[in-house]
């Protein structure tokens, strides 16, 4: 057996490996094989060639045929690899070397000479940046790739960051303070002129990189985001020191978002009572009454109305919100005159001797007495809440602590109910629409990411703005669908096709009418009971 250390280009036949079965030799950097005797395995040859890392058997089919068939004439089976191989990544940001020496050969080599050879190869490949000789010396090893050069990657600019005013969640709180019950919430998001409404930290410029060939690598600038605001009611100011655009309220009013556009709507604050001093109020906007509304006076508004006096209201004429909700903090003692109407939801501490008509949910803290109520849902949140007398009409559900009274005052609850199957189908269709819109938003988001901030060319800007508008339109539709789905989820939790849920006692002389079915309670029941409509009949559990 003969073993040779292979150095440089060899132009004559040189024996690499020989035994009784095979003769392997090198000629002009090509590996040739002669089979001397049959019954020699390829595995045995592979084991022997582990000592020759520069040999690469690239013609495996020819090798197998020669050994299997005992071909004695020379067969080309491989090539001689260079002692050091260099590879450059496709992005030209890194280069790696591979030293084709055994560990014994590597340990016996002069490391400075090896590094010099690596540097020479790097120069041949035009690598001029990011070569770390000390680093190479530390990581250099045989038969494993190691990094010899690394460029500076470009640093993308930071996208614009937007933070906006948050609309407070409309959620009443029931508070017991000694012997006094409070019903607290905030319906209107009021701001004064000059109040902060939002801000955009502007995108930053990208930082240029450099590859290992010494070439500059462009860095994308951060992507700009559009601040959506109503210029008539909101002022934008650019703070150059902080590199941010800040939105301020251009006037005092109520903050709303419409199609993701923030604006400050018309708002009137009445510091005292609505009375002879103010006259009736009919306002295109939001109305905030700090005290009360005198008997026989009206407050009508396009949007939300809140009456914040501790004493609530009495025998008013009308409180009406055409497109919003109403909050009456202190409750209603209506004197059989007061009428409350709203398109959204209604909130109050208590109600008596009044008419309430609401397209959304009527929320009452403690009791409703001798009222005529009509709504999608009627919810009395307190565990001690009561509905006594009057007529309470709902489509989906009524929930209360106690229904009726010890005195047996006739109390009527009318539930029109809903078509559960139709509602479920609409809910399922809504879920499909939501997923489609989410997919659409992801698609639009990917398209928007192709445009990098102020680097958008003029001819592309119109297309970019169309995509951006489509994105915001779909995002708004998604928000509306999610909000609607939340309501549907609440409706579908109801038993049957509508329910009256009594969390405490039900007294005698309560009349429950569900579609064409009627039930009259004859006896007192102290147990929680749910009455629901199923298969055209009133069921209980």
Short mmCIF file of C-alpha atoms in Angstrom, two decimals:
data_model
loop_
_atom_site.label_atom_id
_atom_site.label_comp_id
_atom_site.label_asym_id
_atom_site.label_seq_id
_atom_site.Cartn_x
_atom_site.Cartn_y
_atom_site.Cartn_z
CA UNK A 1 0.00 0.00 0.00
CA UNK A 2 1.32 3.40 -0.91
CA UNK A 3 0.15 6.71 0.52
CA UNK A 4 1.20 10.07 -0.91
CA UNK A 5 0.62 13.60 0.30
CA UNK A 6 -0.97 15.42 -2.60
CA UNK A 7 0.24 18.96 -3.14
CA UNK A 8 -0.49 21.33 -6.02
CA UNK A 9 -1.13 20.32 -9.63
CA UNK A 10 0.41 17.00 -10.60
CA UNK A 11 0.80 16.39 -14.33
CA UNK A 12 2.17 12.80 -14.20
CA UNK A 13 0.65 9.53 -13.04
CA UNK A 14 0.94 9.27 -9.28
CA UNK A 15 -0.19 6.32 -7.25
CA UNK A 16 -2.68 7.26 -4.56
CA UNK A 17 -3.67 3.88 -3.19
CA UNK A 18 -2.89 0.32 -4.22
CA UNK A 19 -3.46 -3.18 -2.86
CA UNK A 20 -4.00 -6.69 -4.24
CA UNK A 21 -7.45 -5.74 -5.60
CA UNK A 22 -7.28 -2.17 -6.94
CA UNK A 23 -4.85 0.41 -8.14
CA UNK A 24 -5.93 4.06 -7.73
CA UNK A 25 -3.82 6.77 -9.28
CA UNK A 26 -3.84 10.47 -10.17
CA UNK A 27 -3.29 11.86 -13.63
CA UNK A 28 -3.75 15.57 -14.44
CA UNK A 29 -5.96 16.06 -11.35
CA UNK A 30 -8.26 13.20 -12.34
CA UNK A 31 -8.61 10.00 -10.33
CA UNK A 32 -8.35 6.71 -12.26
CA UNK A 33 -9.01 3.14 -11.14
CA UNK A 34 -7.69 -0.24 -12.31
CA UNK A 35 -9.24 -3.39 -10.88
CA UNK A 36 -6.57 -6.03 -10.29
CA UNK A 37 -8.72 -8.73 -8.74
CA UNK A 38 -12.44 -9.39 -8.21
CA UNK A 39 -14.36 -9.55 -4.92
CA UNK A 40 -13.41 -6.13 -3.55
CA UNK A 41 -16.17 -3.96 -2.04
CA UNK A 42 -16.84 -0.28 -2.58
CA UNK A 43 -17.20 0.12 1.21
CA UNK A 44 -13.66 -1.18 1.72
CA UNK A 45 -12.37 1.35 -0.81
CA UNK A 46 -14.32 4.17 0.87
CA UNK A 47 -12.84 3.25 4.25
CA UNK A 48 -9.34 3.34 2.80
CA UNK A 49 -9.91 6.71 1.13
CA UNK A 50 -10.86 8.45 4.40
CA UNK A 51 -7.17 9.23 4.67
CA UNK A 52 -7.38 11.15 1.39
CA UNK A 53 -9.86 14.04 1.92
CA UNK A 54 -8.91 15.71 -1.37
CA UNK A 55 -10.27 12.79 -3.40
CA UNK A 56 -13.86 13.13 -4.59
CA UNK A 57 -15.46 10.11 -6.29
CA UNK A 58 -17.79 12.03 -8.56
CA UNK A 59 -18.24 9.21 -11.10
CA UNK A 60 -19.86 6.71 -8.78
CA UNK A 61 -21.66 4.74 -11.50
CA UNK A 62 -18.37 4.11 -13.31
CA UNK A 63 -16.68 3.18 -10.02
CA UNK A 64 -19.40 0.66 -9.15
CA UNK A 65 -19.35 -0.89 -12.62
CA UNK A 66 -15.54 -1.22 -12.58
CA UNK A 67 -15.41 -2.97 -9.19
CA UNK A 68 -18.48 -5.15 -9.76
CA UNK A 69 -17.38 -6.30 -13.21
CA UNK A 70 -13.63 -6.41 -12.51
CA UNK A 71 -12.71 -3.96 -15.30
CA UNK A 72 -8.92 -4.01 -15.57
CA UNK A 73 -8.57 -1.09 -17.99
CA UNK A 74 -8.33 2.41 -16.43
CA UNK A 75 -11.68 3.96 -15.48
CA UNK A 76 -12.06 7.63 -14.54
CA UNK A 77 -13.84 7.68 -11.15
CA UNK A 78 -13.11 11.02 -9.50
CA UNK A 79 -11.30 14.31 -9.25
CA UNK A 80 -8.72 15.89 -7.01
CA UNK A 81 -10.20 18.68 -4.91
CA UNK A 82 -8.10 21.73 -4.10
CA UNK A 83 -6.46 21.80 -0.69
CA UNK A 84 -8.56 24.84 0.21
CA UNK A 85 -12.03 25.48 -1.21
CA UNK A 86 -13.71 28.87 -1.01
CA UNK A 87 -17.46 29.56 -1.26
CA UNK A 88 -19.34 32.86 -1.37
CA UNK A 89 -22.98 33.14 -0.29
CA UNK A 90 -25.54 34.13 -2.90
CA UNK A 91 -26.08 37.52 -1.25
CA UNK A 92 -22.29 38.12 -1.20
CA UNK A 93 -22.44 38.82 2.53
CA UNK A 94 -20.31 35.87 3.74
CA UNK A 95 -17.46 33.66 2.52
CA UNK A 96 -16.46 30.27 3.90
CA UNK A 97 -13.35 28.12 3.49
CA UNK A 98 -12.98 24.34 3.62
CA UNK A 99 -9.52 22.82 4.24
CA UNK A 100 -9.30 19.36 2.65
CA UNK A 101 -6.63 17.92 4.95
CA UNK A 102 -6.80 15.19 7.53
CA UNK A 103 -6.47 16.28 11.15
CA UNK A 104 -2.95 14.87 11.22
CA UNK A 105 -2.00 16.76 8.06
CA UNK A 106 -3.65 19.94 9.39
CA UNK A 107 -1.88 19.74 12.75
CA UNK A 108 1.43 19.35 10.95
CA UNK A 109 0.83 22.32 8.64
CA UNK A 110 2.11 25.84 9.12
CA UNK A 111 -0.98 27.86 10.05
CA UNK A 112 0.39 31.15 8.75
CA UNK A 113 0.97 29.52 5.38
CA UNK A 114 -2.59 28.18 5.34
CA UNK A 115 -3.98 31.63 6.19
CA UNK A 116 -1.84 33.18 3.46
CA UNK A 117 -3.26 30.69 0.97
CA UNK A 118 -6.80 31.52 2.14
CA UNK A 119 -6.13 35.25 1.72
CA UNK A 120 -4.71 34.65 -1.78
CA UNK A 121 -7.87 32.75 -2.75
CA UNK A 122 -10.01 35.55 -1.28
CA UNK A 123 -8.16 38.12 -3.37
CA UNK A 124 -8.66 35.99 -6.48
CA UNK A 125 -12.42 36.01 -5.74
CA UNK A 126 -12.37 39.84 -5.31
CA UNK A 127 -13.14 39.62 -1.58
CA UNK A 128 -11.97 42.93 -0.19
CA UNK A 129 -14.11 43.61 2.88
CA UNK A 130 -14.84 41.91 6.17
CA UNK A 131 -11.85 39.52 6.29
CA UNK A 132 -10.82 38.88 9.91
CA UNK A 133 -7.42 37.15 10.04
CA UNK A 134 -7.45 36.74 13.84
CA UNK A 135 -10.95 35.35 13.61
CA UNK A 136 -9.88 32.88 10.90
CA UNK A 137 -7.01 31.65 13.07
CA UNK A 138 -9.45 30.96 15.94
CA UNK A 139 -12.06 29.06 13.93
CA UNK A 140 -9.88 27.36 11.32
CA UNK A 141 -10.16 23.55 11.32
CA UNK A 142 -9.91 20.75 8.74
CA UNK A 143 -12.83 19.23 6.84
CA UNK A 144 -15.39 21.71 8.24
CA UNK A 145 -16.50 24.96 6.66
CA UNK A 146 -15.60 28.08 8.60
CA UNK A 147 -16.29 31.75 7.99
CA UNK A 148 -13.46 33.86 6.63
CA UNK A 149 -15.26 37.08 5.67
CA UNK A 150 -18.49 38.79 6.66
CA UNK A 151 -20.07 41.94 5.28
CA UNK A 152 -22.14 44.52 7.09
CA UNK A 153 -25.82 43.83 6.40
CA UNK A 154 -28.04 46.80 5.61
CA UNK A 155 -30.27 47.93 8.46
CA UNK A 156 -33.83 48.58 7.39
CA UNK A 157 -35.45 51.78 8.54
CA UNK A 158 -38.07 51.51 11.26
CA UNK A 159 -41.66 51.72 10.04
CA UNK A 160 -43.87 54.52 11.28
CA UNK A 161 -45.52 53.78 14.63
CA UNK A 162 -49.02 55.13 15.26
CA UNK A 163 -50.66 55.48 18.66
CA UNK A 164 -54.19 56.84 18.90
CA UNK A 165 -56.65 58.05 21.49
CA UNK A 166 -58.55 55.09 22.92
CA UNK A 167 -62.33 55.22 23.13
CA UNK A 168 -63.33 54.16 26.63
CA UNK A 169 -65.31 50.96 26.93
CA UNK A 170 -68.97 51.60 27.71
CA UNK A 171 -69.56 49.48 30.78
CA UNK A 172 -71.65 50.56 33.79
CA UNK A 173 -70.42 49.92 37.34
CA UNK A 174 -72.78 49.19 40.21
CA UNK A 175 -71.30 50.65 43.42
CA UNK A 176 -72.69 50.27 46.95
CA UNK A 177 -71.60 53.22 49.13
CA UNK A 178 -73.19 52.78 52.55
CA UNK A 179 -76.93 53.02 52.02
CA UNK A 180 -76.58 54.67 48.62
CA UNK A 181 -76.38 52.77 45.33
CA UNK A 182 -74.44 54.33 42.45
CA UNK A 183 -74.60 53.56 38.75
CA UNK A 184 -71.43 54.93 37.18
CA UNK A 185 -70.12 54.99 33.62
CA UNK A 186 -68.93 57.33 30.92
CA UNK A 187 -70.70 57.39 27.59
CA UNK A 188 -69.12 60.40 25.90
CA UNK A 189 -65.38 60.70 25.26
CA UNK A 190 -65.12 64.45 25.78
CA UNK A 191 -61.89 66.37 25.11
CA UNK A 192 -60.94 70.02 25.32
CA UNK A 193 -59.36 71.98 22.52
CA UNK A 194 -55.67 71.15 22.29
CA UNK A 195 -56.03 67.70 23.86
CA UNK A 196 -53.76 64.92 22.57
CA UNK A 197 -55.56 62.63 20.13
CA UNK A 198 -52.77 60.59 18.65
CA UNK A 199 -49.28 60.58 17.22
CA UNK A 200 -47.11 59.02 14.57
CA UNK A 201 -43.43 58.42 15.15
CA UNK A 202 -42.09 58.99 11.67
CA UNK A 203 -40.25 56.23 9.80
CA UNK A 204 -36.46 56.28 9.86
CA UNK A 205 -33.98 56.05 7.00
CA UNK A 206 -32.29 52.74 6.36
CA UNK A 207 -28.54 52.36 7.01
CA UNK A 208 -26.50 51.26 3.99
CA UNK A 209 -24.65 47.95 4.24
CA UNK A 210 -21.52 46.61 2.50
CA UNK A 211 -20.89 43.13 1.11
CA UNK A 212 -17.59 41.22 1.14
CA UNK A 213 -16.80 42.46 -2.39
CA UNK A 214 -16.81 46.01 -1.02
CA UNK A 215 -20.07 46.90 -2.76
CA UNK A 216 -22.69 49.08 -1.06
CA UNK A 217 -25.95 47.29 -0.23
CA UNK A 218 -29.05 49.45 -0.26
CA UNK A 219 -31.25 49.53 2.84
CA UNK A 220 -35.01 50.13 2.60
CA UNK A 221 -36.37 53.09 4.47
CA UNK A 222 -39.10 52.54 7.03
CA UNK A 223 -42.63 52.41 5.63
CA UNK A 224 -44.86 55.39 6.17
CA UNK A 225 -48.34 54.94 7.68
CA UNK A 226 -51.19 57.30 7.00
CA UNK A 227 -52.61 59.26 9.91
CA UNK A 228 -56.35 59.28 9.33
CA UNK A 229 -58.00 62.33 10.85
CA UNK A 230 -60.64 64.92 10.11
CA UNK A 231 -58.71 68.07 9.24
CA UNK A 232 -61.73 70.24 10.10
CA UNK A 233 -61.68 69.21 13.77
CA UNK A 234 -58.19 67.79 14.34
CA UNK A 235 -54.86 69.61 14.00
CA UNK A 236 -51.60 67.86 13.04
CA UNK A 237 -48.23 69.22 14.23
CA UNK A 238 -44.78 67.88 13.32
CA UNK A 239 -42.25 67.93 16.18
CA UNK A 240 -38.85 67.86 14.46
CA UNK A 241 -36.92 67.22 17.69
CA UNK A 242 -38.91 64.07 18.46
CA UNK A 243 -39.47 63.18 14.78
CA UNK A 244 -43.16 62.65 15.32
CA UNK A 245 -46.43 64.07 14.07
CA UNK A 246 -48.89 64.78 16.88
CA UNK A 247 -52.66 65.15 16.56
CA UNK A 248 -54.48 67.66 18.73
CA UNK A 249 -58.16 68.42 19.13
CA UNK A 250 -58.92 71.49 17.04
CA UNK A 251 -61.93 72.22 19.22
CA UNK A 252 -63.66 70.96 22.33
CA UNK A 253 -66.05 68.12 21.65
CA UNK A 254 -66.61 64.37 21.61
CA UNK A 255 -64.04 62.04 20.07
CA UNK A 256 -65.31 59.46 17.60
CA UNK A 257 -63.79 57.17 14.99
CA UNK A 258 -65.61 56.80 11.69
CA UNK A 259 -63.98 54.48 9.14
CA UNK A 260 -60.78 54.76 11.20
CA UNK A 261 -60.83 58.55 10.83
CA UNK A 262 -60.62 60.32 14.18
CA UNK A 263 -62.65 63.47 14.57
CA UNK A 264 -64.01 65.74 17.27
CA UNK A 265 -67.75 66.01 16.87
CA UNK A 266 -70.06 68.80 17.86
CA UNK A 267 -70.58 68.73 21.58
CA UNK A 268 -72.64 70.84 23.89
CA UNK A 269 -72.14 70.86 27.64
CA UNK A 270 -74.94 72.22 29.77
CA UNK A 271 -73.42 73.00 33.15
CA UNK A 272 -76.74 73.17 34.99
CA UNK A 273 -80.23 71.93 34.21
CA UNK A 274 -82.13 71.92 30.96
CA UNK A 275 -84.84 74.35 31.97
CA UNK A 276 -86.44 77.69 31.10
CA UNK A 277 -82.94 79.18 31.11
CA UNK A 278 -81.79 76.93 28.26
CA UNK A 279 -85.03 75.95 26.57
CA UNK A 280 -85.46 72.60 24.88
CA UNK A 281 -82.29 71.16 23.35
CA UNK A 282 -82.17 69.83 19.79
CA UNK A 283 -78.53 69.43 18.80
CA UNK A 284 -76.64 67.87 15.90
CA UNK A 285 -73.95 66.19 17.96
CA UNK A 286 -73.34 64.97 21.51
CA UNK A 287 -75.06 66.42 24.58
CA UNK A 288 -73.68 66.38 28.13
CA UNK A 289 -76.06 67.65 30.82
CA UNK A 290 -74.20 68.07 34.11
CA UNK A 291 -77.31 68.20 36.31
CA UNK A 292 -80.85 67.34 35.23
CA UNK A 293 -83.68 68.01 32.80
CA UNK A 294 -86.68 69.79 34.26
CA UNK A 295 -90.19 68.42 33.87
CA UNK A 296 -91.81 68.94 30.45
CA UNK A 297 -88.48 69.77 28.74
CA UNK A 298 -86.82 67.77 25.97
CA UNK A 299 -83.29 66.89 24.93
CA UNK A 300 -82.87 65.58 21.40
CA UNK A 301 -79.47 64.90 19.81
CA UNK A 302 -77.98 63.18 16.80
CA UNK A 303 -75.53 61.18 18.90
CA UNK A 304 -74.98 60.20 22.53
CA UNK A 305 -76.70 61.96 25.42
CA UNK A 306 -75.70 61.75 29.05
CA UNK A 307 -77.46 63.34 32.03
CA UNK A 308 -75.11 63.22 35.00
CA UNK A 309 -77.07 64.70 37.91
CA UNK A 310 -77.36 62.59 41.07
CA UNK A 311 -81.14 63.06 41.11
CA UNK A 312 -81.69 61.84 37.56
CA UNK A 313 -84.78 63.11 35.73
CA UNK A 314 -88.52 63.28 36.40
CA UNK A 315 -91.51 64.07 34.23
CA UNK A 316 -89.57 65.23 31.20
CA UNK A 317 -91.12 65.34 27.76
CA UNK A 318 -88.59 63.45 25.60
CA UNK A 319 -84.96 62.38 25.76
CA UNK A 320 -84.02 61.10 22.29
CA UNK A 321 -80.81 60.09 20.53
CA UNK A 322 -81.33 59.66 16.80
CA UNK A 323 -78.17 57.61 16.15
CA UNK A 324 -76.54 57.05 19.51
CA UNK A 325 -77.00 55.85 23.08
CA UNK A 326 -78.32 57.49 26.27
CA UNK A 327 -77.02 57.43 29.86
CA UNK A 328 -79.07 58.87 32.72
CA UNK A 329 -76.93 58.51 35.81
CA UNK A 330 -79.42 59.20 38.58
CA UNK A 331 -82.38 57.27 37.22
CA UNK A 332 -85.87 58.18 35.97
CA UNK A 333 -89.00 58.99 37.96
CA UNK A 334 -91.11 59.64 34.89
CA UNK A 335 -94.49 60.63 36.39
CA UNK A 336 -96.17 58.80 33.50
CA UNK A 337 -94.89 61.50 31.12
CA UNK A 338 -91.22 60.81 30.37
CA UNK A 339 -90.33 59.15 27.08
CA UNK A 340 -86.82 57.89 26.30
CA UNK A 341 -85.86 56.85 22.76
CA UNK A 342 -82.52 55.83 21.26
CA UNK A 343 -81.10 53.88 18.35
CA UNK A 344 -78.19 52.48 20.35
CA UNK A 345 -78.19 51.28 23.97
CA UNK A 346 -79.74 52.82 27.07
CA UNK A 347 -78.26 52.97 30.59
CA UNK A 348 -79.78 54.18 33.85
CA UNK A 349 -79.77 53.50 37.58
CA UNK A 350 -83.53 52.90 37.86
CA UNK A 351 -86.72 53.68 35.94
CA UNK A 352 -90.32 54.22 36.99
CA UNK A 353 -93.51 55.43 35.31
CA UNK A 354 -91.91 56.09 31.91
CA UNK A 355 -91.67 54.83 28.34
CA UNK A 356 -88.34 53.50 27.05
CA UNK A 357 -87.91 52.58 23.38
CA UNK A 358 -84.48 51.33 22.37
CA UNK A 359 -83.18 49.49 19.29
CA UNK A 360 -80.27 48.04 21.26
CA UNK A 361 -80.06 46.89 24.88
CA UNK A 362 -81.77 48.55 27.84
CA UNK A 363 -79.44 48.35 30.86
CA UNK A 364 -80.99 49.23 34.24
CA UNK A 365 -79.10 48.99 37.49
CA UNK A 366 -81.68 48.31 40.17
CA UNK A 367 -85.36 48.39 39.23
CA UNK A 368 -87.97 49.13 36.60
CA UNK A 369 -91.39 49.96 38.04
CA UNK A 370 -94.56 50.55 36.02
CA UNK A 371 -92.56 51.17 32.85
CA UNK A 372 -93.32 50.41 29.23
CA UNK A 373 -90.03 49.15 27.82
CA UNK A 374 -89.28 48.00 24.29
CA UNK A 375 -85.81 46.81 23.21
CA UNK A 376 -83.74 44.05 21.66
CA UNK A 377 -82.64 43.00 25.15
CA UNK A 378 -83.54 44.22 28.64
CA UNK A 379 -80.91 43.56 31.31
CA UNK A 380 -81.09 44.49 35.00
CA UNK A 381 -77.61 43.72 36.26
CA UNK A 382 -77.90 43.78 40.05
CA UNK A 383 -78.67 40.53 41.86
CA UNK A 384 -81.35 42.43 43.81
CA UNK A 385 -82.84 44.13 40.74
CA UNK A 386 -86.59 44.06 40.14
CA UNK A 387 -89.17 44.49 37.40
CA UNK A 388 -92.52 45.41 38.96
CA UNK A 389 -95.64 46.24 36.96
CA UNK A 390 -95.74 47.71 33.48
CA UNK A 391 -94.93 45.99 30.21
CA UNK A 392 -91.43 44.86 29.25
CA UNK A 393 -91.03 43.88 25.60
CA UNK A 394 -87.89 42.29 24.16
CA UNK A 395 -86.85 40.32 21.11
CA UNK A 396 -84.03 38.17 22.49
CA UNK A 397 -84.01 38.15 26.28
CA UNK A 398 -84.96 39.73 29.58
CA UNK A 399 -82.75 39.23 32.64
CA UNK A 400 -83.59 40.42 36.16
CA UNK A 401 -83.05 39.57 39.82
CA UNK A 402 -86.74 39.42 40.82
CA UNK A 403 -89.84 39.48 38.64
CA UNK A 404 -93.11 40.84 40.02
CA UNK A 405 -93.82 41.86 43.62
CA UNK A 406 -95.12 40.56 46.94
CA UNK A 407 -98.25 42.69 46.43
CA UNK A 408 -99.03 40.74 43.27
CA UNK A 409 -98.96 43.79 40.97
CA UNK A 410 -99.60 42.61 37.44
CA UNK A 411 -96.26 42.49 35.63
CA UNK A 412 -96.19 41.72 31.92
CA UNK A 413 -93.21 40.48 29.94
CA UNK A 414 -93.61 40.04 26.18
CA UNK A 415 -90.93 38.20 24.23
CA UNK A 416 -91.25 38.14 20.44
CA UNK A 417 -88.32 35.72 20.11
CA UNK A 418 -86.07 35.07 17.12
CA UNK A 419 -85.48 32.41 14.49
CA UNK A 420 -82.49 30.51 15.89
CA UNK A 421 -81.79 28.63 12.66
CA UNK A 422 -81.77 31.83 10.62
CA UNK A 423 -79.60 33.56 13.22
CA UNK A 424 -77.18 30.61 13.23
CA UNK A 425 -76.98 30.69 9.41
CA UNK A 426 -76.25 34.42 9.51
CA UNK A 427 -73.63 33.81 12.19
CA UNK A 428 -71.94 31.12 10.07
CA UNK A 429 -72.00 33.37 6.99
CA UNK A 430 -70.49 36.11 9.11
CA UNK A 431 -67.67 33.78 10.19
CA UNK A 432 -66.92 32.95 6.53
CA UNK A 433 -66.91 36.66 5.63
CA UNK A 434 -64.57 37.40 8.53
CA UNK A 435 -62.06 34.78 7.35
CA UNK A 436 -62.25 36.06 3.77
CA UNK A 437 -61.61 39.62 4.93
CA UNK A 438 -58.69 38.46 7.09
CA UNK A 439 -57.16 36.71 4.07
CA UNK A 440 -57.76 39.81 1.98
CA UNK A 441 -56.08 41.98 4.62
CA UNK A 442 -53.02 39.69 4.67
CA UNK A 443 -52.81 39.88 0.88
CA UNK A 444 -53.11 43.68 0.92
CA UNK A 445 -50.58 43.92 3.74
CA UNK A 446 -48.04 41.95 1.69
CA UNK A 447 -48.64 44.26 -1.28
CA UNK A 448 -48.21 47.34 0.91
CA UNK A 449 -44.93 45.99 2.30
CA UNK A 450 -43.46 46.14 -1.22
CA UNK A 451 -43.57 49.92 -1.02
CA UNK A 452 -40.94 51.41 1.25
CA UNK A 453 -41.89 54.78 2.69
CA UNK A 454 -40.69 57.80 0.78
CA UNK A 455 -38.91 55.61 -1.78
CA UNK A 456 -42.22 55.05 -3.57
CA UNK A 457 -41.89 56.28 -7.12
CA UNK A 458 -44.36 58.88 -8.31
CA UNK A 459 -45.89 56.50 -10.86
CA UNK A 460 -46.47 53.93 -8.09
CA UNK A 461 -47.96 56.26 -5.50
CA UNK A 462 -51.47 56.20 -6.94
CA UNK A 463 -51.45 52.39 -6.93
CA UNK A 464 -50.10 52.40 -3.38
CA UNK A 465 -52.86 54.72 -2.19
CA UNK A 466 -55.55 52.56 -3.84
CA UNK A 467 -54.19 49.47 -2.04
CA UNK A 468 -53.97 51.38 1.23
CA UNK A 469 -57.56 52.60 0.92
CA UNK A 470 -58.70 49.06 0.15
CA UNK A 471 -56.82 47.85 3.24
CA UNK A 472 -58.46 50.39 5.56
CA UNK A 473 -61.89 49.71 4.05
CA UNK A 474 -61.54 45.99 4.70
CA UNK A 475 -60.19 46.62 8.19
CA UNK A 476 -63.24 48.74 9.02
CA UNK A 477 -65.58 46.08 7.64
CA UNK A 478 -63.79 43.48 9.77
CA UNK A 479 -64.29 45.58 12.91
CA UNK A 480 -68.00 45.94 12.17
CA UNK A 481 -68.40 42.21 11.53
CA UNK A 482 -66.52 41.31 14.71
CA UNK A 483 -68.72 43.67 16.70
CA UNK A 484 -71.85 42.19 15.12
CA UNK A 485 -70.61 38.64 15.70
CA UNK A 486 -70.10 39.44 19.38
CA UNK A 487 -73.79 40.40 19.62
CA UNK A 488 -74.85 37.29 17.73
CA UNK A 489 -72.74 35.17 20.08
CA UNK A 490 -74.61 36.71 23.00
CA UNK A 491 -77.97 36.03 21.32
CA UNK A 492 -77.09 32.40 20.55
CA UNK A 493 -76.22 31.75 24.21
CA UNK A 494 -79.87 32.39 25.00
CA UNK A 495 -81.96 29.27 25.54
CA UNK A 496 -84.40 28.31 22.81
CA UNK A 497 -85.58 31.17 20.65
CA UNK A 498 -85.69 33.74 23.43
CA UNK A 499 -85.58 33.68 27.21
CA UNK A 500 -86.69 35.42 30.38
CA UNK A 501 -84.06 34.73 33.02
CA UNK A 502 -85.00 35.38 36.65
CA UNK A 503 -81.99 35.04 38.93
CA UNK A 504 -84.04 35.18 42.15
CA UNK A 505 -87.73 35.12 42.98
CA UNK A 506 -90.75 35.13 40.68
CA UNK A 507 -93.97 36.40 42.26
CA UNK A 508 -97.61 35.68 41.47
CA UNK A 509 -99.53 37.54 38.77
CA UNK A 510 -96.64 37.73 36.32
CA UNK A 511 -97.84 37.35 32.74
CA UNK A 512 -95.27 35.92 30.33
CA UNK A 513 -96.16 36.07 26.64
CA UNK A 514 -93.84 34.42 24.17
CA UNK A 515 -95.16 34.66 20.62
CA UNK A 516 -98.60 33.03 20.79
CA UNK A 517 -97.98 31.28 24.09
CA UNK A 518 -98.88 32.74 27.48
CA UNK A 519 -98.03 31.77 31.04
CA UNK A 520 -99.44 33.34 34.22
CA UNK A 521 -97.68 32.69 37.52
CA UNK A 522 -100.12 31.76 40.28
CA UNK A 523 -97.68 31.10 43.08
CA UNK A 524 -94.47 32.50 44.50
CA UNK A 525 -91.20 30.79 43.54
CA UNK A 526 -87.97 31.62 45.32
CA UNK A 527 -85.83 29.60 42.94
CA UNK A 528 -83.92 31.00 39.95
CA UNK A 529 -85.95 30.20 36.85
CA UNK A 530 -85.41 30.58 33.13
CA UNK A 531 -88.46 30.70 30.89
CA UNK A 532 -87.69 30.07 27.24
CA UNK A 533 -89.46 29.46 23.97
CA UNK A 534 -88.82 26.13 22.28
CA UNK A 535 -90.87 24.26 19.68
CA UNK A 536 -93.56 26.91 19.98
CA UNK A 537 -94.05 26.33 23.72
CA UNK A 538 -92.89 28.04 26.90
CA UNK A 539 -90.40 25.83 28.75
CA UNK A 540 -88.80 26.32 32.18
CA UNK A 541 -85.72 25.08 33.95
#
